[in-house]
XYZ file of C-alpha atoms in Angstrom:
593
model
C 83.770 95.430 98.491
C 81.856 97.079 95.606
C 81.284 100.759 96.030
C 77.859 101.584 97.377
C 75.560 103.408 94.967
C 73.906 106.552 96.257
C 70.852 108.169 94.812
C 71.487 111.546 93.261
C 70.248 114.525 95.227
C 69.850 116.627 92.087
C 66.290 117.323 90.900
C 65.222 115.552 87.698
C 66.572 117.207 84.571
C 63.136 117.848 83.103
C 62.242 119.924 86.136
C 65.663 121.678 86.427
C 65.366 125.263 85.279
C 68.239 126.693 87.361
C 71.685 127.689 86.076
C 74.817 125.619 86.852
C 75.951 128.383 89.212
C 72.711 128.160 91.197
C 72.951 124.375 91.154
C 76.451 124.567 92.658
C 75.285 126.932 95.421
C 72.331 124.707 96.179
C 74.479 121.575 96.448
C 77.061 123.408 98.562
C 74.323 124.440 100.961
C 73.038 120.867 101.023
C 76.480 119.586 102.026
C 76.687 122.088 104.881
C 73.234 121.053 106.100
C 74.193 117.372 105.884
C 77.310 117.963 107.985
C 75.278 119.872 110.553
C 72.402 117.427 110.732
C 74.407 114.208 110.269
C 72.427 113.172 107.187
C 73.491 111.765 103.814
C 76.473 113.366 102.052
C 75.256 112.468 98.573
C 75.119 116.185 97.613
C 78.916 116.245 97.809
C 79.197 113.512 95.160
C 76.691 115.406 93.010
C 78.750 118.575 93.430
C 81.912 116.790 92.279
C 80.008 115.340 89.307
C 78.687 118.793 88.431
C 82.225 120.227 88.399
C 83.500 117.311 86.315
C 80.692 117.465 83.758
C 80.805 121.243 83.253
C 82.274 122.461 79.988
C 81.701 126.204 80.144
C 84.715 127.912 81.828
C 82.491 130.199 83.933
C 80.320 127.299 85.076
C 83.251 125.095 86.046
C 84.912 128.054 87.784
C 81.891 128.440 90.047
C 81.571 124.678 90.512
C 85.162 124.067 91.612
C 85.032 126.878 94.158
C 81.736 125.544 95.522
C 83.248 122.050 95.713
C 86.335 123.490 97.404
C 84.278 125.151 100.117
C 82.298 121.945 100.640
C 85.544 119.960 100.903
C 86.876 122.354 103.531
C 83.645 121.992 105.499
C 83.950 118.198 105.409
C 87.633 118.301 106.406
C 86.919 120.603 109.348
C 84.120 118.312 110.515
C 86.589 115.499 111.182
C 85.026 113.028 108.730
C 88.345 112.597 106.922
C 90.195 111.664 110.122
C 91.546 108.152 109.648
C 92.426 107.413 113.264
C 91.756 103.960 114.570
C 88.925 103.058 116.898
C 86.000 104.239 114.756
C 83.064 102.138 113.681
C 82.976 100.235 110.401
C 80.231 102.502 109.073
C 82.256 105.633 109.863
C 85.302 104.151 108.182
C 83.241 103.276 105.106
C 81.953 106.843 104.864
C 85.479 108.195 105.279
C 86.809 106.056 102.424
C 83.882 107.092 100.240
C 84.554 110.769 100.967
C 88.269 110.315 100.246
C 87.400 108.797 96.876
C 85.209 111.789 96.022
C 87.910 114.215 97.157
C 90.417 112.341 94.972
C 88.071 112.706 92.002
C 87.896 116.426 92.669
C 91.656 116.863 93.038
C 92.225 114.821 89.852
C 90.020 117.330 88.057
C 91.988 120.222 89.550
C 95.319 118.650 88.567
C 94.134 118.513 84.966
C 92.764 122.043 85.062
C 96.281 123.278 85.860
C 96.994 122.496 82.189
C 93.730 123.936 80.825
C 93.732 126.428 77.973
C 91.877 128.952 80.157
C 94.352 130.887 82.289
C 91.761 131.745 84.967
C 91.004 128.053 85.466
C 94.698 127.163 85.673
C 95.422 129.727 88.373
C 92.225 128.882 90.288
C 93.079 125.172 90.248
C 96.559 125.789 91.665
C 95.255 128.083 94.390
C 92.582 125.585 95.415
C 95.024 122.663 95.437
C 97.446 124.515 97.697
C 94.690 125.705 100.014
C 93.298 122.177 100.273
C 96.770 120.996 101.291
C 96.501 123.000 104.500
C 92.983 121.812 105.354
C 93.593 118.152 104.496
C 96.836 118.172 106.487
C 95.036 119.598 109.496
C 92.374 116.895 109.156
C 94.890 114.053 109.552
C 97.082 115.732 112.187
C 96.862 114.989 115.876
C 97.543 117.372 118.773
C 101.268 117.924 119.036
C 102.036 115.830 115.939
C 101.398 117.879 112.783
C 101.497 116.036 109.473
C 101.275 116.819 105.792
C 98.780 115.121 103.517
C 101.413 113.484 101.307
C 99.093 111.853 98.725
C 97.561 115.241 97.967
C 100.901 117.055 97.790
C 102.361 114.369 95.531
C 99.443 114.952 93.198
C 100.254 118.679 93.216
C 103.924 118.080 92.404
C 103.079 115.636 89.613
C 100.708 118.188 88.117
C 103.451 120.825 88.291
C 106.155 118.647 86.715
C 104.398 116.037 84.562
C 101.636 118.456 83.475
C 98.813 116.007 82.616
C 96.228 117.309 80.101
C 92.987 118.882 81.192
C 89.969 116.570 81.448
C 87.422 119.358 81.237
C 84.609 118.656 78.798
C 84.930 121.033 75.860
C 88.681 121.511 76.366
C 90.431 121.971 73.041
C 91.919 118.667 71.884
C 94.372 120.552 69.695
C 95.663 122.517 72.685
C 96.013 119.330 74.708
C 97.929 117.612 71.901
C 100.307 120.498 71.255
C 100.976 121.239 74.928
C 101.299 117.706 76.317
C 103.758 117.725 79.191
C 104.790 121.332 78.636
C 104.815 123.578 81.679
C 102.619 126.664 81.568
C 104.599 129.806 82.390
C 101.854 131.396 84.510
C 101.510 128.283 86.682
C 105.284 128.099 87.105
C 105.628 131.753 88.070
C 102.652 131.611 90.433
C 103.962 128.560 92.267
C 107.543 129.856 92.455
C 106.646 133.369 93.578
C 103.924 132.469 96.099
C 105.046 129.089 97.449
C 108.428 127.663 96.396
C 110.430 130.821 97.073
C 108.526 131.772 100.214
C 107.534 128.760 102.304
C 110.271 126.532 103.662
C 108.053 123.478 104.170
C 106.704 123.607 100.618
C 110.238 123.894 99.225
C 111.493 120.971 101.352
C 108.682 118.629 100.326
C 108.748 119.773 96.688
C 112.457 118.999 96.344
C 111.974 115.581 97.879
C 109.006 114.610 95.698
C 110.604 116.080 92.569
C 113.647 113.882 93.169
C 111.429 110.792 93.210
C 109.662 111.848 90.009
C 112.918 112.462 88.136
C 114.345 109.147 89.279
C 111.225 107.400 87.990
C 110.583 109.353 84.779
C 113.731 111.367 84.169
C 114.238 109.822 80.723
C 111.546 112.164 79.407
C 113.331 115.400 78.408
C 110.149 117.391 79.058
C 110.238 116.341 82.729
C 113.837 117.549 83.046
C 112.918 120.797 81.301
C 109.977 121.433 83.639
C 111.913 120.719 86.823
C 114.830 122.842 85.660
C 112.385 125.712 85.109
C 111.569 125.645 88.816
C 115.105 125.126 90.119
C 116.691 127.877 88.030
C 114.212 130.364 89.548
C 114.756 129.192 93.120
C 116.942 131.923 94.594
C 115.839 131.843 98.247
C 117.591 128.793 99.648
C 118.333 129.471 103.337
C 121.940 130.021 104.339
C 121.380 129.994 108.116
C 118.830 128.497 110.473
C 117.267 131.871 111.276
C 116.077 132.142 107.677
C 113.876 129.043 108.040
C 110.857 130.887 109.391
C 107.993 130.725 106.859
C 105.621 127.748 106.685
C 102.533 127.151 104.569
C 101.181 124.657 107.131
C 101.140 126.739 110.345
C 101.601 123.737 112.662
C 105.094 123.185 111.282
C 106.239 126.617 112.451
C 106.825 125.452 116.018
C 109.881 123.173 116.322
C 110.054 120.452 118.934
C 112.865 118.318 120.302
C 111.297 114.910 119.808
C 114.007 112.780 118.201
C 111.683 110.047 116.945
C 111.958 109.385 113.244
C 108.717 110.210 111.455
C 107.183 107.877 108.880
C 107.029 110.789 106.462
C 110.715 111.604 106.676
C 113.109 110.232 104.044
C 116.331 108.539 105.019
C 119.030 110.527 103.168
C 122.522 109.161 103.010
C 124.974 110.600 105.518
C 127.167 113.207 103.888
C 129.970 113.905 106.348
C 130.455 111.056 108.799
C 130.983 108.458 106.059
C 133.633 110.445 104.190
C 136.511 108.030 103.435
C 139.051 110.836 103.752
C 138.415 111.004 107.510
C 140.175 107.622 107.808
C 143.503 109.346 107.172
C 142.884 112.276 109.535
C 144.854 112.314 112.766
C 142.961 113.405 115.906
C 144.014 116.688 117.415
C 145.936 116.623 120.650
C 143.813 117.073 123.732
C 140.650 115.865 121.997
C 139.474 112.319 122.717
C 139.426 110.045 119.670
C 135.846 108.981 120.460
C 133.647 112.034 121.022
C 131.040 112.022 123.733
C 127.331 111.986 122.990
C 127.134 115.737 123.403
C 129.929 116.253 120.897
C 128.344 114.068 118.258
C 126.364 115.857 115.618
C 122.864 114.530 115.273
C 122.564 112.499 112.088
C 120.181 113.957 109.555
C 118.391 110.678 108.939
C 117.506 110.396 112.641
C 115.592 113.661 112.777
C 111.834 113.825 113.008
C 109.779 115.481 110.308
C 109.475 118.827 112.092
C 113.125 118.788 113.150
C 114.106 118.182 109.528
C 112.007 121.115 108.364
C 113.907 123.333 110.823
C 117.334 121.888 109.981
C 119.539 123.781 107.532
C 121.499 120.622 106.723
C 118.287 118.780 105.903
C 117.230 121.497 103.457
C 120.639 121.324 101.791
C 120.414 117.539 101.518
C 117.042 117.732 99.747
C 118.364 120.457 97.443
C 121.504 118.469 96.639
C 119.629 115.231 96.010
C 117.222 116.962 93.657
C 119.999 118.515 91.585
C 122.056 115.312 91.630
C 119.099 113.361 90.234
C 118.439 115.998 87.547
C 121.995 116.560 86.302
C 122.409 113.205 84.449
C 119.351 114.043 82.341
C 120.658 117.456 81.275
C 123.450 116.043 79.119
C 120.973 115.175 76.362
C 120.515 118.845 75.495
C 123.067 121.631 75.273
C 120.251 124.112 75.972
C 119.470 122.406 79.301
C 123.147 122.305 80.243
C 123.572 125.984 79.394
C 120.645 126.979 81.609
C 121.926 124.906 84.520
C 125.551 126.016 84.187
C 124.581 129.698 84.059
C 123.354 129.525 87.677
C 125.702 126.816 88.924
C 128.312 129.029 90.600
C 125.890 131.320 92.434
C 122.648 129.357 92.846
C 123.684 125.707 93.196
C 127.207 125.153 94.522
C 126.832 127.377 97.638
C 123.953 125.167 98.843
C 125.330 121.790 97.768
C 126.386 119.404 100.513
C 129.320 117.980 98.523
C 129.958 119.861 95.284
C 132.441 117.200 94.182
C 129.405 115.078 93.236
C 128.949 117.362 90.217
C 132.541 116.995 89.051
C 131.885 114.335 86.386
C 129.052 116.311 84.821
C 131.022 119.557 84.798
C 134.013 117.836 83.215
C 131.831 116.368 80.473
C 130.429 119.847 79.795
C 133.952 121.251 79.501
C 134.735 118.559 76.935
C 131.604 119.550 75.002
C 133.184 122.907 74.152
C 131.473 126.025 72.869
C 129.331 128.135 75.172
C 128.523 125.055 77.273
C 132.210 124.375 77.893
C 132.851 128.014 78.721
C 130.118 128.082 81.371
C 131.376 124.772 82.724
C 134.820 126.325 83.155
C 133.215 128.957 85.352
C 131.709 126.281 87.592
C 134.996 124.400 87.600
C 136.884 127.542 88.595
C 134.446 128.133 91.458
C 135.016 124.592 92.742
C 138.787 125.060 92.534
C 138.716 128.434 94.295
C 136.056 127.853 96.950
C 135.986 124.088 97.463
C 139.674 123.156 97.058
C 139.144 120.974 94.005
C 142.411 119.806 92.449
C 142.251 120.245 88.658
C 145.767 120.948 87.351
C 144.728 121.133 83.677
C 142.311 124.031 84.141
C 144.404 126.665 82.346
C 145.323 124.205 79.608
C 141.615 123.706 78.938
C 141.035 127.455 79.060
C 143.907 128.028 76.620
C 142.268 125.613 74.182
C 139.146 127.797 74.125
C 141.164 130.776 72.829
C 140.977 129.894 69.150
C 140.253 131.711 65.886
C 136.489 131.497 66.442
C 136.303 133.009 69.903
C 136.495 136.607 68.617
C 133.627 136.063 66.186
C 131.012 134.259 68.306
C 128.084 135.986 69.970
C 129.191 135.032 73.488
C 132.686 136.585 73.180
C 131.808 139.287 75.744
C 130.910 136.595 78.280
C 134.151 134.794 77.461
C 136.253 137.894 78.148
C 134.395 138.504 81.412
C 135.175 134.996 82.598
C 138.758 135.004 81.317
C 139.354 138.278 83.156
C 138.195 136.485 86.312
C 140.287 133.373 85.649
C 143.479 135.394 85.037
C 142.937 137.863 87.873
C 145.458 136.284 90.232
C 148.893 137.923 90.345
C 150.431 134.594 91.423
C 150.002 132.918 88.044
C 153.242 131.968 86.233
C 154.336 134.690 83.861
C 154.908 132.101 81.105
C 151.257 131.080 81.342
C 149.883 134.624 81.171
C 152.293 135.451 78.342
C 150.813 132.599 76.288
C 147.315 134.036 76.624
C 148.544 137.528 75.736
C 150.454 136.307 72.697
C 147.644 134.086 71.406
C 145.143 136.947 71.697
C 147.636 139.206 69.921
C 147.984 136.696 67.090
C 144.214 136.241 66.783
C 143.725 139.991 66.586
C 145.049 139.953 63.011
C 141.775 138.392 61.829
C 139.453 139.919 64.439
C 136.589 142.318 63.650
C 136.913 145.913 64.896
C 134.414 145.404 67.743
C 136.507 142.513 69.084
C 139.697 144.561 68.861
C 138.172 147.215 71.090
C 137.707 144.684 73.920
C 140.928 142.771 73.220
C 143.389 145.638 73.547
C 142.241 146.912 76.987
C 142.173 143.296 78.144
C 145.807 142.751 77.106
C 146.755 146.126 78.597
C 145.269 145.103 81.953
C 147.132 141.772 81.905
C 150.457 143.501 81.272
C 149.643 146.055 83.977
C 148.867 143.219 86.393
C 152.025 141.280 85.437
C 154.862 143.781 84.865
C 157.189 140.953 83.830
C 155.320 140.904 80.505
C 156.715 144.345 79.586
C 159.590 142.549 77.909
C 157.156 141.489 75.160
C 156.624 145.149 74.238
C 160.266 146.239 74.265
C 161.567 143.228 72.350
C 164.101 144.395 69.736
C 163.745 142.779 66.337
C 166.830 141.903 64.330
C 167.092 141.318 60.625
C 165.392 138.117 59.438
C 163.518 137.942 62.718
C 161.611 134.677 63.378
C 158.882 134.741 65.977
C 159.800 132.107 68.622
C 156.162 131.688 69.683
C 154.949 128.099 69.172
C 151.339 128.604 68.185
C 150.543 124.894 67.905
C 151.703 124.024 71.435
C 148.734 122.907 73.604
C 150.311 123.714 76.973
C 150.442 127.454 77.802
C 153.606 126.830 79.837
C 155.592 125.568 76.836
C 154.799 128.054 74.062
C 157.888 130.245 74.600
C 155.589 133.271 74.324
C 157.622 135.304 76.806
C 160.489 135.415 74.269
C 158.190 136.769 71.581
C 156.746 140.246 71.082
C 153.398 141.896 70.476
C 154.179 143.089 66.948
C 150.628 142.202 65.908
C 149.168 144.874 68.191
C 151.729 147.434 67.019
C 150.430 147.046 63.466
C 147.068 148.493 64.517
C 148.590 151.894 65.264
C 147.733 152.776 61.647
C 144.249 151.237 61.668
C 141.530 153.043 59.712
C 139.460 153.366 62.902
C 140.773 156.146 65.078
C 139.469 154.405 68.212
C 141.449 151.234 67.501
C 144.544 153.174 66.468
C 144.421 155.147 69.722
C 144.129 151.961 71.781
C 147.038 150.379 69.914
C 149.256 153.390 70.663
C 148.831 152.729 74.381
C 151.452 150.003 74.139
C 154.030 152.477 72.811
C 153.524 154.904 75.702
C 154.535 154.557 79.362
C 152.091 152.397 81.337
C 150.937 155.201 83.611
C 147.214 154.839 82.992
C 145.179 152.857 85.551
C 143.700 149.523 84.470
C 140.673 149.795 82.223
C 137.188 148.881 83.402
C 136.409 146.045 80.993
C 132.641 146.549 81.165
C 133.124 149.745 79.145
C 134.496 147.780 76.179
C 132.733 144.410 76.159
C 129.481 145.267 74.416
C 130.739 147.073 71.314
C 129.386 146.106 67.891
C 129.546 147.554 64.377
C 126.435 149.558 65.254
C 127.977 151.168 68.323
C 131.174 151.912 66.397
C 129.222 153.642 63.635
C 127.139 155.630 66.131
C 130.307 156.717 67.923
C 131.900 157.954 64.728
C 128.683 159.629 63.571
C 128.390 161.578 66.833
C 132.056 162.500 67.033
C 132.798 166.237 67.193
C 135.914 167.584 65.495
C 138.025 170.436 66.812
C 138.827 171.496 63.260
C 137.309 170.643 59.935
C 138.934 167.737 58.120
C 140.865 168.528 54.932
C 138.820 168.088 51.789
C 141.815 168.329 49.430
C 145.475 167.587 49.776
C 148.615 167.904 47.683
C 149.838 164.782 45.963
C 153.516 164.185 46.391
C 155.668 162.479 43.810
C 156.184 158.820 44.650
C 155.859 155.412 43.040
C 152.083 155.721 42.769
C 152.126 159.272 41.343
C 155.472 159.525 39.534
C 154.695 162.783 37.759
C 152.714 164.419 40.506
C 149.514 166.343 39.802
C 149.671 168.222 36.560
C 148.365 171.747 36.558
C 147.437 171.453 32.895
C 143.835 170.403 32.596
C 144.432 169.032 29.087
C 147.018 166.620 30.451
C 144.225 164.677 32.216
C 143.366 163.185 28.846
C 146.827 161.652 28.713
C 147.229 159.555 31.894
C 150.808 159.105 32.886
C 150.501 157.298 36.232
C 148.969 154.101 37.563
C 146.011 155.654 39.385
C 144.966 157.780 36.427
C 145.085 154.802 34.100
C 142.687 152.918 36.364
C 140.091 155.666 35.940
C 140.187 155.859 32.154
C 137.209 154.145 30.516
C 136.742 153.554 26.759
């Protein structure tokens, strides 16, 4: 059926002498009067057209707020209620109003990417406020619902970021910022909604999963979604924490077990685990549990029950991350951002962390800072989730190469390696390989790296007293170091039979700080373990500042007596005239012409 044409309620342009702001107020008042008197709602269409046609930021700001208030008035009047049993004329008016509301929300979705910050924030606030009113308009007593078409439009605007359709919007800005998430919109949505309201977070994760599955090949989509997830730090850990709802009707749980049309059907996580086939039932417990013993399946919960279920929130969170992870491999920057929060912000809320195993393993193979962060996630899965990965320390040993002491993330590497080697139950041969390789690499390390390396090795020896033999190893004539530096396995390097002669050579280093640290290995190990955080952030700048601020107990010698040796065979002559006749190597080097 063709859409019915309505005559505009605006006065003719030649007679219009009022400002756009006054026009918006006049049309808003006309909509309220039409709702009260039951007359034509054409002023609402004119109000939407006025907001769409406005180009001045101040004018459109006034117009969208006037249209918002008119939309709320219409929603509260019940004219957007789509329940059955109404007349054909009422249904026709409802569909016409829905079309106008859709035009308005399309405008708002575009304004969330406008170059004017005030319009972006206003559009987001109006869209979220309309979600409450439109949801109330379609809800029935005792059965609250969410207006899914509207919320999907909000999520698409937040993730896909369509360009602004405002007249007068800079085409250059739209071209340069296509698909890119605005930081103020992201922070506003995360701080006010995503991190606060449990229902908004639940629905956002579900809709974001669908968007990524449909358009995840676009790296900008993955980047935008990751920007939200990496800032989500308020996932509930117990049911009592699910207590904040943007739509107030969802705050009251009910026990109706009927599956809602709005609820997704997530795959069962626990009951279908193949490993349960090999489990033997405990004695005294029937092999087939009664109905009361069975845990209610997540995909049989109603919408409200799902919003109040901790397992349901974890399922949505896990599905969202699982759909995003395959699209992060295209960029090392994306993988780095995700891996940096994996151990503390993702794995604790994941239903089955083993689903991330393939991605983490591929990141470990990538190497560099990405591989290092992936090792942290892998270690967390081994320690907390009983993952069997026997080659973990072999992979870690491969990261300890000649470059690790020169890269900018070496402090992070030592923090993580201190965590990985913290157990006192590790084989002494394995720890000895790490100690020996670090000792060998110290020969080409910069001074700042030596300052963190020596306390680290000291702590390892303190933690594993069996390594003391590497310090007290007696060298014989024509000594050959038995350490096999090219061996890939840390259990087969024969490092325990070697010594730390490399560290002993630094006892005569030009830097007093490094020389003092090196002398620790020649003294009894009576000092407590060092706090590594005191040594990890040293650079050439901090070393220079330390030396410049050093106070001396006595003044350093400005002159000294030269003793007769190979370099100065004749010693220092007291005859000034003899300086013209150099008779040693050093003097000859300083004779010119």
